[in-house]
Amino acid sequence: MSNPDTRPSSSSFEIRSSRIQSGDTVLLRQPNGDIKSVKIQKDSTVSVGRIGYFHCNELIGQPYGFSYDMEQKKLRVLPPKTLDDVEDTDATNELINDGEFVQPLTIAEITALKQSGVHASDIIKKQIEQHANYSLKTEYSKEKYKKRKEAKYSKSFTTIEPTLFNVCEYWFNKDQNRIRDIRPDTLSQMLNLANINPGGKYIVVDDASGLVVSAVLERMGGHGRLITICDTDSPPAYPVMINMNFKPDIVAPLVSLNWATSQEDYAPVGPPSEVPPEEIRSDRQKQRLRKRKLVNDALEKTREELFTGEFDSLIVASQYDPDGILQQLVPYLTGSASIVVQSPHLQVVSDLQNKLRNTPGYLGPNVTESWLRRYQVLPGRTHPTMNTSGSGSYILHAIRV
Amino acid sequence: MWSTNPLIAPGDTVILWLTREAIQPLLIEPGKEFNSKFGSYRHSELVGVPYGSKVPSRTGKGFIHVLRPTPELWTLALPHRTQILYLADISFVTAYLGITSGSVVVEAGTGSGSFSHSTLRTIGPTGHLFSYEFHQNRLNKAKTEFAEHGFDTSRVTLELRNVCKDGFGDNVLKLLNRGGEEEEEGARGARGADAVFLDLPAPWDAVESAKRVLRKDKQTRICCFSPCIEQVLRTVTALNDAGFSDITTYETLLRPHDISSVPSLPTIAEARSKIVDIEVRKEEKRVLQVMSGHRGNPGKQAKDQDGKSRDAGVGEKRKREAKDKGDSDEKGEEGKGDEQIGEVEDSNSDVGGGKRIKVEREDRAAGDVRMEVDIEPDSVARPEGLTSTSGSSAEQKILTRVMPEVRGHTSYLTFACLLPQVVETPSMRAKRQKGEKVEMNEEETQEGNFNGEVREKMSTEDESNQEENKSGGDKDGMAS
């Protein structure tokens, strides 16, 4: 088992370009930790919050992950930050009192420095020089001080690779309601529990701005079929997907139905696409009819695909009553298929679990909640981070039997 | 990968779900038999059965569910050769490392293969897993399992190797990673892995060699899985020294919720009426004892009364009420009589005196009981009404709580990133071409892997800056 070069040449699709392209939406982390999503267009200029502007061409062709210093719309790659050992000293805050006048440098002076184009590190240096009590601070406190000032004056940013984790984290911090409180850990569990892999057939109900759809598409790598059921008459815009920068092949497995068209007894309301030839009066009408027929045929095909069934898993992250959703969609699942229902509310999934427990066809329905804790690991300063998200929502998992 | 056919065939590995706690794998070999306390089953009888079926035992007494394996079920069913990774950690590591369809992943050690199976599923046929194990026996078992589960050498490379001592070898760099941008040998691809996962007792010893097998044309990631915080600290130092950045540590767990349903929660009205009921009965019993004490036959009467009150209905209650009244009236008169006697015989008769005090207290108590008895129908009726309505409308209350015993800690997950070689921005290139002094010299920008020597230079620069800062803040330093 040591000849890896004999891999079959099965077609492989890259998820996204590993270099930033014109048209990509890129996440930028600012010095203060805020993340901004910007659209990179050739020959245009982009603003990074209040820290300044840069020319997009500077970023096109760059791999993700670097930090850049911004100067006159130009970008210079910065070396990665390393962890500095902080020496322990005998200093304490014994002699430091709040509210003392310690900084003779005025805001006006600092603004003047900034405007004259003095580099952030020089401003900070100046502030430290003028600071009356800086030498009294502990080394840890000095570190914090410098970091705080850096976040304030530094004109740099870091590009964030749009991995599923990073995109999910960005949306969770930005507006967790819009992704139904799905934290990255929860999302990763949903994907694993649903056994998503390239080539599978999946049904997804996503009222989470397309986070789940994006995640499933990424794991499918352009192979298989994904049917989403939505609550709008036309296929929904999935805003999260914009951040993924998917190549077109990756999105190919996705088709959508809605809660009306996914009914087996659905009858299209609307003009017929087939009209007797003698009634066609113009080429424009002919074209319109042809277009309408194409749309209708595609819809019929998707419906047929759904009703044929044998889907490998169902993931539900929806505002609608999951009981009704399962009643409608579970019949299209194959034996031993996975069912994953996510909700920000424990009651929703616990009520469902209680119901499924007594319903034949569902094996081992169980409800879990993910717990996540992040640690600051710095030499001599290791502890859990002070702020932690309360809940990453709840998951019900069951197996169709 | 495991069978994707709808029906079970000979040679398939299936998962038998006996109970939630008893899940085990079974290789279908017609001629063999599976026996458990849930019945006996011939393998040949399982052939041709659709996956996901409930199969009755030959006696018809027991049944089992026959499931298609998934890495998640495999994790619950696999034979443990080592401590294994579970869903929460596996899925989190997968997501953080950006492992997805087509990824090339390096793992050490293979262990029981829990993480390996999940990763093989996620990366699919266009990805590749390099798995290293230094234990010959465990390696052989993993090899057999992968073969049985349909993961051939095109998807996984297993190697006997102590990566802490001997590094990762050359196999990873031999493989063309299809996710790359470089044109190489006519195909798109880069050399090296997208992610490294280290589940080793001393991951810090493998960090340097792990860095070697990571691809250099894009950001890559590493995860070290260690149960102890001391290990984390050593790992962090090693990662930092090796030039990894964005070092961070997470801990993740699953909290399973126990869900039960009850008709409704008991109310304090029920508790009150129960207490009152007991008090009433106690009182009756005692009153009877007192009365029978007078009549000289306590045992028999108390017993009779007890029996009656036990099956006392509403009608009975009313009778009891009346009787209570009568009793206490009687008692009152008796008491008065006693009192009179008592007054006379106080010092002489201990027995009489005792009785008198008792009766006095009894009077008060009897009054109280009467009051309670008056409100009794009301207080009893309310909870009874409650239970009957909740019973008839089947309105269940669903209760959830976190399972009393949950896994409290598995391991710390320490992650870090490795940045690719620097690619010049147009302005950096222009500056260099103009021959201006760029802060990074030419050599650095071209081969500009920040890791290693170049970065060392930078960090010394940084340090000297800091020293300046420090001395700048120091007043003595300023004077000098």
Tab-separated table of N, CA, C and O in Angstrom, chain B residues 150-204:
chain	number	residue	atom	x	y	z
B	150	GLY	N	-13.662	-1.316	1.383
B	150	GLY	CA	-13.596	-0.817	0.009
B	150	GLY	C	-12.743	0.423	-0.177
B	150	GLY	O	-12.890	1.129	-1.175
B	151	PHE	N	-11.875	0.712	0.805
B	151	PHE	CA	-10.946	1.833	0.611
B	151	PHE	C	-9.638	1.240	0.111
B	151	PHE	O	-8.863	0.698	0.885
B	152	ASP	N	-9.397	1.353	-1.204
B	152	ASP	CA	-8.185	0.724	-1.730
B	152	ASP	C	-7.023	1.715	-1.715
B	152	ASP	O	-7.124	2.835	-1.208
B	153	THR	N	-5.902	1.269	-2.301
B	153	THR	CA	-4.678	2.075	-2.223
B	153	THR	C	-4.781	3.378	-3.011
B	153	THR	O	-3.952	4.255	-2.856
B	154	SER	N	-5.804	3.492	-3.851
B	154	SER	CA	-5.949	4.760	-4.560
B	154	SER	C	-6.492	5.836	-3.626
B	154	SER	O	-6.452	7.016	-3.935
B	155	ARG	N	-7.036	5.406	-2.488
B	155	ARG	CA	-7.628	6.385	-1.577
B	155	ARG	C	-6.865	6.525	-0.272
B	155	ARG	O	-6.969	7.553	0.389
B	156	VAL	N	-6.171	5.467	0.110
B	156	VAL	CA	-5.467	5.540	1.395
B	156	VAL	C	-4.104	4.856	1.292
B	156	VAL	O	-3.972	3.808	0.663
B	157	THR	N	-3.098	5.485	1.887
B	157	THR	CA	-1.771	4.891	1.967
B	157	THR	C	-1.450	4.701	3.441
B	157	THR	O	-1.393	5.669	4.190
B	158	LEU	N	-1.313	3.451	3.827
B	158	LEU	CA	-0.998	3.126	5.222
B	158	LEU	C	0.481	2.804	5.302
B	158	LEU	O	1.001	2.070	4.470
B	159	GLU	N	1.121	3.334	6.313
B	159	GLU	CA	2.559	3.086	6.406
B	159	GLU	C	2.961	2.843	7.850
B	159	GLU	O	2.506	3.567	8.747
B	160	LEU	N	3.815	1.819	8.016
B	160	LEU	CA	4.369	1.541	9.341
B	160	LEU	C	5.526	2.509	9.554
B	160	LEU	O	6.531	2.451	8.854
B	161	ARG	N	5.377	3.412	10.523
B	161	ARG	CA	6.393	4.449	10.666
B	161	ARG	C	6.220	5.176	11.993
B	161	ARG	O	5.110	5.500	12.388
B	162	ASN	N	7.346	5.392	12.644
B	162	ASN	CA	7.320	6.236	13.831
B	162	ASN	C	7.664	7.648	13.377
B	162	ASN	O	8.822	8.000	13.210
B	163	VAL	N	6.622	8.453	13.157
B	163	VAL	CA	6.844	9.770	12.544
B	163	VAL	C	7.602	10.724	13.467
B	163	VAL	O	8.249	11.651	13.006
B	164	CYS	N	7.526	10.487	14.767
B	164	CYS	CA	8.251	11.352	15.698
B	164	CYS	C	9.759	11.157	15.530
B	164	CYS	O	10.534	12.094	15.657
B	165	LYS	N	10.145	9.918	15.245
B	165	LYS	CA	11.576	9.628	15.093
B	165	LYS	C	12.034	9.782	13.648
B	165	LYS	O	13.083	10.335	13.378
B	166	ASP	N	11.199	9.262	12.734
B	166	ASP	CA	11.665	9.113	11.350
B	166	ASP	C	10.985	10.048	10.356
B	166	ASP	O	11.221	9.940	9.148
B	167	GLY	N	10.140	10.920	10.800
B	167	GLY	CA	9.461	11.837	9.880
B	167	GLY	C	8.406	11.117	9.055
B	167	GLY	O	8.089	9.949	9.311
B	168	PHE	N	7.889	11.827	8.053
B	168	PHE	CA	6.775	11.274	7.275
B	168	PHE	C	7.203	10.624	5.960
B	168	PHE	O	6.357	10.136	5.213
B	169	GLY	N	8.512	10.632	5.661
B	169	GLY	CA	8.953	9.986	4.427
B	169	GLY	C	8.571	10.781	3.195
B	169	GLY	O	8.214	11.954	3.275
B	170	ASP	N	8.642	10.120	2.039
B	170	ASP	CA	8.504	10.831	0.771
B	170	ASP	C	7.177	10.609	0.070
B	170	ASP	O	6.891	11.247	-0.943
B	171	ASN	N	6.371	9.677	0.569
B	171	ASN	CA	5.149	9.321	-0.160
B	171	ASN	C	4.229	10.511	-0.398
B	171	ASN	O	3.668	10.658	-1.475
B	172	VAL	N	4.079	11.367	0.616
B	172	VAL	CA	3.136	12.483	0.500
B	172	VAL	C	3.573	13.418	-0.620
B	172	VAL	O	2.760	13.857	-1.438
B	173	LEU	N	4.869	13.687	-0.671
B	173	LEU	CA	5.355	14.646	-1.665
B	173	LEU	C	5.397	14.046	-3.065
B	173	LEU	O	5.524	14.761	-4.048
B	174	LYS	N	5.295	12.701	-3.139
B	174	LYS	CA	5.263	12.055	-4.455
B	174	LYS	C	3.904	12.262	-5.123
B	174	LYS	O	3.790	12.258	-6.338
B	175	LEU	N	2.879	12.387	-4.298
B	175	LEU	CA	1.520	12.469	-4.842
B	175	LEU	C	1.236	13.869	-5.371
B	175	LEU	O	1.590	14.859	-4.752
B	176	LEU	N	0.575	13.890	-6.514
B	176	LEU	CA	0.172	15.170	-7.082
B	176	LEU	C	-1.158	15.563	-6.446
B	176	LEU	O	-2.157	14.866	-6.571
B	177	ASN	N	-1.163	16.680	-5.744
B	177	ASN	CA	-2.406	17.156	-5.146
B	177	ASN	C	-3.177	17.942	-6.195
B	177	ASN	O	-2.709	18.952	-6.707
B	178	ARG	N	-4.322	17.446	-6.534
B	178	ARG	CA	-5.069	18.024	-7.654
B	178	ARG	C	-5.642	19.394	-7.366
B	178	ARG	O	-6.104	20.078	-8.262
B	179	GLY	N	-5.645	19.761	-6.107
B	179	GLY	CA	-6.224	21.065	-5.770
B	179	GLY	C	-5.310	22.238	-6.059
B	179	GLY	O	-5.627	23.358	-5.752
B	180	GLY	N	-4.141	21.995	-6.641
B	180	GLY	CA	-3.164	23.075	-6.777
B	180	GLY	C	-3.314	23.888	-8.044
B	180	GLY	O	-4.011	23.506	-8.966
B	181	GLU	N	-2.601	25.012	-8.069
B	181	GLU	CA	-2.674	25.907	-9.217
B	181	GLU	C	-1.508	25.656	-10.161
B	181	GLU	O	-1.568	26.005	-11.336
B	182	GLU	N	-0.440	25.094	-9.628
B	182	GLU	CA	0.764	24.956	-10.440
B	182	GLU	C	0.550	23.973	-11.576
B	182	GLU	O	-0.167	22.997	-11.451
B	183	GLU	N	1.227	24.260	-12.664
B	183	GLU	CA	1.233	23.298	-13.771
B	183	GLU	C	2.424	22.386	-13.526
B	183	GLU	O	3.561	22.815	-13.478
B	184	GLU	N	2.133	21.127	-13.370
B	184	GLU	CA	3.224	20.204	-13.117
B	184	GLU	C	2.928	18.905	-13.837
B	184	GLU	O	1.837	18.354	-13.713
B	185	GLU	N	3.868	18.443	-14.599
B	185	GLU	CA	3.720	17.193	-15.337
B	185	GLU	C	2.430	17.202	-16.146
B	185	GLU	O	1.732	16.197	-16.243
B	186	GLY	N	2.099	18.331	-16.658
B	186	GLY	CA	0.928	18.426	-17.539
B	186	GLY	C	-0.387	18.439	-16.797
B	186	GLY	O	-1.428	18.653	-17.385
B	187	ALA	N	-0.363	18.212	-15.530
B	187	ALA	CA	-1.633	18.206	-14.785
B	187	ALA	C	-1.612	19.333	-13.777
B	187	ALA	O	-0.563	19.792	-13.341
B	188	ARG	N	-2.798	19.799	-13.417
B	188	ARG	CA	-2.882	20.794	-12.367
B	188	ARG	C	-2.575	20.107	-11.056
B	188	ARG	O	-3.103	19.063	-10.773
B	189	GLY	N	-1.751	20.721	-10.307
B	189	GLY	CA	-1.517	20.098	-9.009
B	189	GLY	C	-0.332	20.683	-8.292
B	189	GLY	O	0.482	21.393	-8.867
B	190	ALA	N	-0.256	20.395	-7.022
B	190	ALA	CA	0.862	20.818	-6.204
B	190	ALA	C	1.310	19.600	-5.421
B	190	ALA	O	0.592	18.613	-5.334
B	191	ARG	N	2.476	19.693	-4.877
B	191	ARG	CA	2.984	18.576	-4.083
B	191	ARG	C	2.735	18.864	-2.613
B	191	ARG	O	3.105	19.939	-2.133
B	192	GLY	N	2.144	17.894	-1.940
B	192	GLY	CA	1.999	18.053	-0.507
B	192	GLY	C	0.555	17.987	-0.040
B	192	GLY	O	-0.383	17.971	-0.838
B	193	ALA	N	0.398	17.951	1.284
B	193	ALA	CA	-0.918	17.742	1.889
B	193	ALA	C	-1.598	19.069	2.193
B	193	ALA	O	-0.955	20.094	2.352
B	194	ASP	N	-2.928	19.016	2.295
B	194	ASP	CA	-3.711	20.191	2.673
B	194	ASP	C	-3.792	20.329	4.191
B	194	ASP	O	-3.976	21.415	4.710
B	195	ALA	N	-3.723	19.186	4.877
B	195	ALA	CA	-3.919	19.216	6.325
B	195	ALA	C	-3.198	18.044	6.989
B	195	ALA	O	-3.050	16.979	6.389
B	196	VAL	N	-2.763	18.286	8.215
B	196	VAL	CA	-2.108	17.238	9.002
B	196	VAL	C	-2.841	17.111	10.334
B	196	VAL	O	-3.166	18.120	10.969
B	197	PHE	N	-3.110	15.874	10.730
B	197	PHE	CA	-3.738	15.636	12.032
B	197	PHE	C	-2.828	14.730	12.852
B	197	PHE	O	-2.507	13.616	12.437
B	198	LEU	N	-2.403	15.210	14.012
B	198	LEU	CA	-1.491	14.438	14.851
B	198	LEU	C	-2.185	14.004	16.139
B	198	LEU	O	-2.540	14.836	16.978
B	199	ASP	N	-2.403	12.714	16.258
B	199	ASP	CA	-2.931	12.136	17.495
B	199	ASP	C	-1.819	11.267	18.057
B	199	ASP	O	-1.801	10.065	17.880
B	200	LEU	N	-0.852	11.932	18.673
B	200	LEU	CA	0.359	11.270	19.149
B	200	LEU	C	0.628	11.721	20.571
B	200	LEU	O	0.235	12.819	20.945
B	201	PRO	N	1.337	10.898	21.340
B	201	PRO	CA	1.633	11.334	22.706
B	201	PRO	C	2.567	12.543	22.735
B	201	PRO	O	2.487	13.352	23.650
B	202	ALA	N	3.458	12.635	21.745
B	202	ALA	CA	4.398	13.771	21.737
B	202	ALA	C	4.372	14.453	20.381
B	202	ALA	O	5.335	14.403	19.631
B	203	PRO	N	3.246	15.120	20.070
B	203	PRO	CA	3.123	15.697	18.722
B	203	PRO	C	4.222	16.688	18.380
B	203	PRO	O	4.569	16.855	17.215
B	204	TRP	N	4.797	17.345	19.430
B	204	TRP	CA	5.826	18.357	19.161
B	204	TRP	C	7.029	17.764	18.428
B	204	TRP	O	7.720	18.463	17.707
